[in-house]
Coordinates of C-alpha atoms in Angstrom, one line a residue:
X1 CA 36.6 65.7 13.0
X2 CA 35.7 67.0 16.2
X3 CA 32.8 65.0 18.2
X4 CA 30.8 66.5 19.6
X5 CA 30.2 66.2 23.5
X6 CA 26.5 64.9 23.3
X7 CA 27.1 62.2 21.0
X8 CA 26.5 59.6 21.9
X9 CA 29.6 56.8 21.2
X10 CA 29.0 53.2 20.3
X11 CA 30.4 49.4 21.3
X12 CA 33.3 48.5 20.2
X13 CA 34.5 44.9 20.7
X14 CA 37.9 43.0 20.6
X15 CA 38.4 39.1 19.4
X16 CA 40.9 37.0 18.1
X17 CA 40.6 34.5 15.3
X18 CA 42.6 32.0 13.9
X19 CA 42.2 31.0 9.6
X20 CA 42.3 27.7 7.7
X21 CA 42.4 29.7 4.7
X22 CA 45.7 31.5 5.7
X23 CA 47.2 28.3 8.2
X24 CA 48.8 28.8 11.6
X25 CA 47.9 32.3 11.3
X26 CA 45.9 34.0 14.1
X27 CA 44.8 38.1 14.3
X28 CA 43.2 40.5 16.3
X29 CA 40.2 41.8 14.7
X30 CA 37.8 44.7 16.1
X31 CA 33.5 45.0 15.5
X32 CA 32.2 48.8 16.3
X33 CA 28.5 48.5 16.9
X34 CA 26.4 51.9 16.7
X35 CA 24.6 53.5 19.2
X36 CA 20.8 52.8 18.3
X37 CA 21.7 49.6 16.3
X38 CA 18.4 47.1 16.3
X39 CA 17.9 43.7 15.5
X40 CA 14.8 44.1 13.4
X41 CA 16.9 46.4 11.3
X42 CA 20.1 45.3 8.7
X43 CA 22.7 47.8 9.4
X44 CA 25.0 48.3 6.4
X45 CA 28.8 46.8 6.8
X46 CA 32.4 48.4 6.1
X47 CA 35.5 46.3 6.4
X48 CA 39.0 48.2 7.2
X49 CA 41.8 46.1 6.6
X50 CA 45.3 47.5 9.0
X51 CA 42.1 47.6 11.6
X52 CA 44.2 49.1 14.4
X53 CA 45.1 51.9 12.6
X54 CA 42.0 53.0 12.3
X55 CA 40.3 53.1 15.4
X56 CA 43.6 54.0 17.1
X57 CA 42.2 57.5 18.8
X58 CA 46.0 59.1 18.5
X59 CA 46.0 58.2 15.0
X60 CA 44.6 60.8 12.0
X61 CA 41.4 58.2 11.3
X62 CA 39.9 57.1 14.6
X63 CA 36.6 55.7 12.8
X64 CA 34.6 55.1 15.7
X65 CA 34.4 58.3 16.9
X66 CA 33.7 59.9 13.3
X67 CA 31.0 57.2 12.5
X68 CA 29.5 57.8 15.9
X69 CA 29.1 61.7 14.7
X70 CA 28.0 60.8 11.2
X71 CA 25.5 58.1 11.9
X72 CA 24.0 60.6 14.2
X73 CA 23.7 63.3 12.0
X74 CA 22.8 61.2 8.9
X75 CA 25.2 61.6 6.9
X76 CA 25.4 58.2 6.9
X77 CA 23.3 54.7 7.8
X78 CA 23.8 52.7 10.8
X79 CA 26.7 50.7 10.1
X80 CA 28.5 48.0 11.5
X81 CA 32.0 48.2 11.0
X82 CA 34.8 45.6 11.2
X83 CA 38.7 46.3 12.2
X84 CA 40.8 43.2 10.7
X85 CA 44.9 43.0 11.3
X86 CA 46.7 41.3 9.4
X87 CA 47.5 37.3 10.1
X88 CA 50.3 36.7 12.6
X89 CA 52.4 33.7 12.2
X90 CA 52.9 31.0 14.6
X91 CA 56.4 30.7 14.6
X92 CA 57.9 34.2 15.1
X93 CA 61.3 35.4 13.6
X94 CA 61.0 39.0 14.7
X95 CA 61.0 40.5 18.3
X96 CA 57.4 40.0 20.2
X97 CA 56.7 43.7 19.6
X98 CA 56.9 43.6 16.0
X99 CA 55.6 40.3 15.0
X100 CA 55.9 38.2 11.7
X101 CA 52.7 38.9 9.6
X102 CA 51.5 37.5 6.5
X103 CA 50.1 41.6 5.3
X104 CA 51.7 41.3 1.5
X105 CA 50.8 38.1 1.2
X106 CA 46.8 38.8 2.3
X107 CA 46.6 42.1 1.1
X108 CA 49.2 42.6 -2.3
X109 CA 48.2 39.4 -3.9
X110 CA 46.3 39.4 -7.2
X111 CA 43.0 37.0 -6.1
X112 CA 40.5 36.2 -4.5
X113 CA 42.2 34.8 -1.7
X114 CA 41.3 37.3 1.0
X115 CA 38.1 38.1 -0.2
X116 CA 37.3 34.0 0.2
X117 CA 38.7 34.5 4.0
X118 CA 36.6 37.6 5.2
X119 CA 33.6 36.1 3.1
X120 CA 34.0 32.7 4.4
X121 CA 35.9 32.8 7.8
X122 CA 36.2 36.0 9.6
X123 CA 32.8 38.1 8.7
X124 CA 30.6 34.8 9.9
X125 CA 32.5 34.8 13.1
X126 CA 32.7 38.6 13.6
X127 CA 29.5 38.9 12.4
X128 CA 27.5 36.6 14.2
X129 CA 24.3 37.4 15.7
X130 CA 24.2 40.8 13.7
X131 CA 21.7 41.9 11.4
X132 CA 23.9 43.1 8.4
X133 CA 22.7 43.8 4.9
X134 CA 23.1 41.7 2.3
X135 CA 22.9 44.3 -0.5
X136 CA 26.9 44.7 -1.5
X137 CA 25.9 48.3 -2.3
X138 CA 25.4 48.7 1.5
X139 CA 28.5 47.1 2.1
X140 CA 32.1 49.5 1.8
X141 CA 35.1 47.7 2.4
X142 CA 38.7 50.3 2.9
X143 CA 42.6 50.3 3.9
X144 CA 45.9 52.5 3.9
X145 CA 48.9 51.3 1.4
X146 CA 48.6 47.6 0.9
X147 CA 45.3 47.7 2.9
X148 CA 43.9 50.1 -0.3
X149 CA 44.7 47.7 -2.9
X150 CA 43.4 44.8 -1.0
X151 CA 39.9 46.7 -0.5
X152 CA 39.9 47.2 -4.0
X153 CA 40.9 43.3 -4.4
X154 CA 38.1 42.8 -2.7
X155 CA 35.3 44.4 -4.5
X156 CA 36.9 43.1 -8.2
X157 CA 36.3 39.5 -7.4
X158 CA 33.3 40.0 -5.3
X159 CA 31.4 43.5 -6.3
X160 CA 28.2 41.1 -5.4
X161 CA 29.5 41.4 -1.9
X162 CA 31.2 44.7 -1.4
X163 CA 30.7 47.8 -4.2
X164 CA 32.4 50.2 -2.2
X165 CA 35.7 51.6 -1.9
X166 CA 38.0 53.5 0.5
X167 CA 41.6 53.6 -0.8
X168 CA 44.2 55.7 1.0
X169 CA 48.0 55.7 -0.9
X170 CA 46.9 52.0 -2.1
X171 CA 49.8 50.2 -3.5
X172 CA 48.8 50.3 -7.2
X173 CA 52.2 48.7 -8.3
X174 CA 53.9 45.9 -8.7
X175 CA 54.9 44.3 -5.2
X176 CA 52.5 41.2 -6.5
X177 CA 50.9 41.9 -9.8
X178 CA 49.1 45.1 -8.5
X179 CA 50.2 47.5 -11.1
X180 CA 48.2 45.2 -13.6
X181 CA 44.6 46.8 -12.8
X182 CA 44.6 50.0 -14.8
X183 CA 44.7 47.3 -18.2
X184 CA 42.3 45.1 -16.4
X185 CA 40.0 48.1 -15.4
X186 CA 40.3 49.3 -19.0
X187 CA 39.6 45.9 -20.7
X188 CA 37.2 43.8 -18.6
X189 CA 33.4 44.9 -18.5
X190 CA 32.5 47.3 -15.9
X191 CA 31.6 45.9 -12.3
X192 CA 29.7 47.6 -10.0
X193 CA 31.7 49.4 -7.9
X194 CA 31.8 53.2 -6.2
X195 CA 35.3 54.1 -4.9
X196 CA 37.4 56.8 -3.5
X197 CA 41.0 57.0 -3.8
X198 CA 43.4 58.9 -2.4
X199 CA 47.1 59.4 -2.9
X200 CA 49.8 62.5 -2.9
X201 CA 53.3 63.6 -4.6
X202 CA 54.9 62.8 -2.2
X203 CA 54.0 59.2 -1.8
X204 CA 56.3 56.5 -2.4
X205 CA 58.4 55.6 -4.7
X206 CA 60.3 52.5 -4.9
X207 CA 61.9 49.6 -7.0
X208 CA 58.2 48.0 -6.6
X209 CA 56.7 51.5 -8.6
X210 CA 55.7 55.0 -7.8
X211 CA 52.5 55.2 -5.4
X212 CA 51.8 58.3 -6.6
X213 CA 51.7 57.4 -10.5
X214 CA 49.6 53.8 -9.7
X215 CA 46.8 56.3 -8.1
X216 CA 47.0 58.3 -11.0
X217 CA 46.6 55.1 -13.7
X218 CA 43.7 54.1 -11.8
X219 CA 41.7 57.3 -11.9
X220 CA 42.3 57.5 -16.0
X221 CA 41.3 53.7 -16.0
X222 CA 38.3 54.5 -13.8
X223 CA 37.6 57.6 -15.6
X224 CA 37.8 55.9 -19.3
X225 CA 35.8 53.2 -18.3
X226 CA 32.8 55.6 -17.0
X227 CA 33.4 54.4 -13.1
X228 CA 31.7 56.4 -10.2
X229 CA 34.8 57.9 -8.6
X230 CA 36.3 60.1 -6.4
X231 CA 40.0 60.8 -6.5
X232 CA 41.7 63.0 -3.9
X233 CA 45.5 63.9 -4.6
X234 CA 47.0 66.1 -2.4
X235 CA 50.8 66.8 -1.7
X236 CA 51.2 64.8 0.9
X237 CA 53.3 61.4 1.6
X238 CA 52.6 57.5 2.1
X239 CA 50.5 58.5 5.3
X240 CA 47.1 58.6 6.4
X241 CA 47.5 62.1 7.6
X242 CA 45.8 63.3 4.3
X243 CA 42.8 60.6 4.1
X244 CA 42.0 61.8 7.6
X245 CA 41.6 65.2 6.3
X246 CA 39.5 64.2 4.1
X247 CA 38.0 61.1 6.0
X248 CA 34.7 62.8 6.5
X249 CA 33.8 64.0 2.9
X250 CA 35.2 60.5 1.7
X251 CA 32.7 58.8 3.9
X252 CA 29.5 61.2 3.1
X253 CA 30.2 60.9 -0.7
X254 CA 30.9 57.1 -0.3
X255 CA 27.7 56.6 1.9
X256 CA 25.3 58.9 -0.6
X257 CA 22.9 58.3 -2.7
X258 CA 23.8 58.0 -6.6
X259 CA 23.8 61.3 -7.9
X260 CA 21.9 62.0 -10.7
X261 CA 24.9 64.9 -11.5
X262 CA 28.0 63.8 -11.9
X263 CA 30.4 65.8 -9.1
X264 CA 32.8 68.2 -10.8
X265 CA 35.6 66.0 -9.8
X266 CA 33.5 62.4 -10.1
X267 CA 32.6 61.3 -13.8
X268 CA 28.8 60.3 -14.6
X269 CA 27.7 57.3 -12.6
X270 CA 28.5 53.8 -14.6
X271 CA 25.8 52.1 -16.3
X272 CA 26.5 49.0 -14.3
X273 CA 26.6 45.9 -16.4

């Protein structure tokens, strides 16, 4: 997305923080604060997980910039967002520049693990001294590979926290237990979550599962349970060259109000139970 010269950008601030939950593990985390953000007022709150990635202005997503242009426009609230990497170990194995990280561990495993460690470690630090609603459905939580099922991960133990979802290539397969959603979305009741997924051919395929096929088992699951969903497939590989194509229309439809039509591509908003 291009931004446009008069916009005005917001603040965007770097810490470090070190977790109980995950031990000896320390990461660099990023909080973008919007230009016009007030006090008095509860901005809403999106989590990216593989933060760096996206605020990385050489990179296809660079989310500050295209939530500096949307905010302004309205096509979507003031919103705080926070940019998490994954934990760094203490004791490194691998050269400085490419450092031991715990990322399958946080992100690929089936619990609620991570969501205890934004929930109850990182968001009260990051967040601190912020106004930041409350109401999970003004809450969006997102990631690329890995990063896209965690988000999801997320939102399935704690849809009273987070009932949004920005998935690009997530890794819907079986590096630790992931392929297991489709049944779970299929047999468990219907939690109240909004999410947009994104995946192409040409994505992975591996002894862990094909990237490609787990995106398409979760639409069907989402789709036979009567989910509010988006799914973009494209022909594209396990990049993010294709969710930052379609970055901006992910983010407006996320962001918007229910519906009260179904989208062509989107089935009839859930009756959430």
């Amino acid at each position: 997305m291009q931004l446009a010269s008069d916009t005005l950008a917001g603040e965007l601030i770097h810490r470090r923080f070190s977790s109980e939950i995950y031990p000896a593990t320390t990461r660099d985390y990023w909080v973008y604060i919007p230009n016009g953000y007030h006090a008095d007022h509860a901005s809403s709150l999106m989590v990216f997980q593989d933060g760096y990635q996206y605020i990385n202005p050489d990179k296809p997503m660079n989310i500050p910039a295209v939530f500096d242009q949307l905010i302004e426009t309205g096509d979507m609230p003031h919103t705080i967002a926070v940019f998490v990497n994954p934990g760094e170990v203490a004791v490194q194995e691998k050269p400085d520049h490419h450092p031991d990280t715990l990322r399958s561990i946080e992100y690929d495993t089936v619990s609620d693990q991570y969501a205890r460690f934004l929930l109850t470690e990182l968001l009260p630090d990051a967040l601190s001294g912020l106004n930041v609603s409350q109401d999970p459905k003004n809450r969006a939580i997102a990631g690329f590979s890995s990063g896209g099922i965690c988000a999801w991960t997320v939102a399935w133990y704690r849809s009273d926290q987070f009932s949004k979802v920005l998935s690009h290539c997530g890794s819907f397969v079986d590096i630790r237990g992931g392929g297991v959603y489709p049944y779970l979305i299929r047999n468990e009741h219907i939690k109240p979550i909004k999410v947009y997924l994104q995946s192409g051919e040409k994505d992975l395929d591996t002894r862990y599962g094909n990237w490609a096929l787990g995106n398409q088992a979760m639409a069907s699951a989402l789709k036979f349970k009567g989910y509010h969903y988006q799914f973009a497939f494209g022909q594209g590989g396990h990049t993010l060259e294709h969710g930052g194509k379609v970055l901006v229309d992910s983010l407006k439809w996320l962001w918007q109000d229910e519906p009260s039509t179904a989208s062509q591509s989107a089935p009839a908003p859930a009756q959430y139970q």
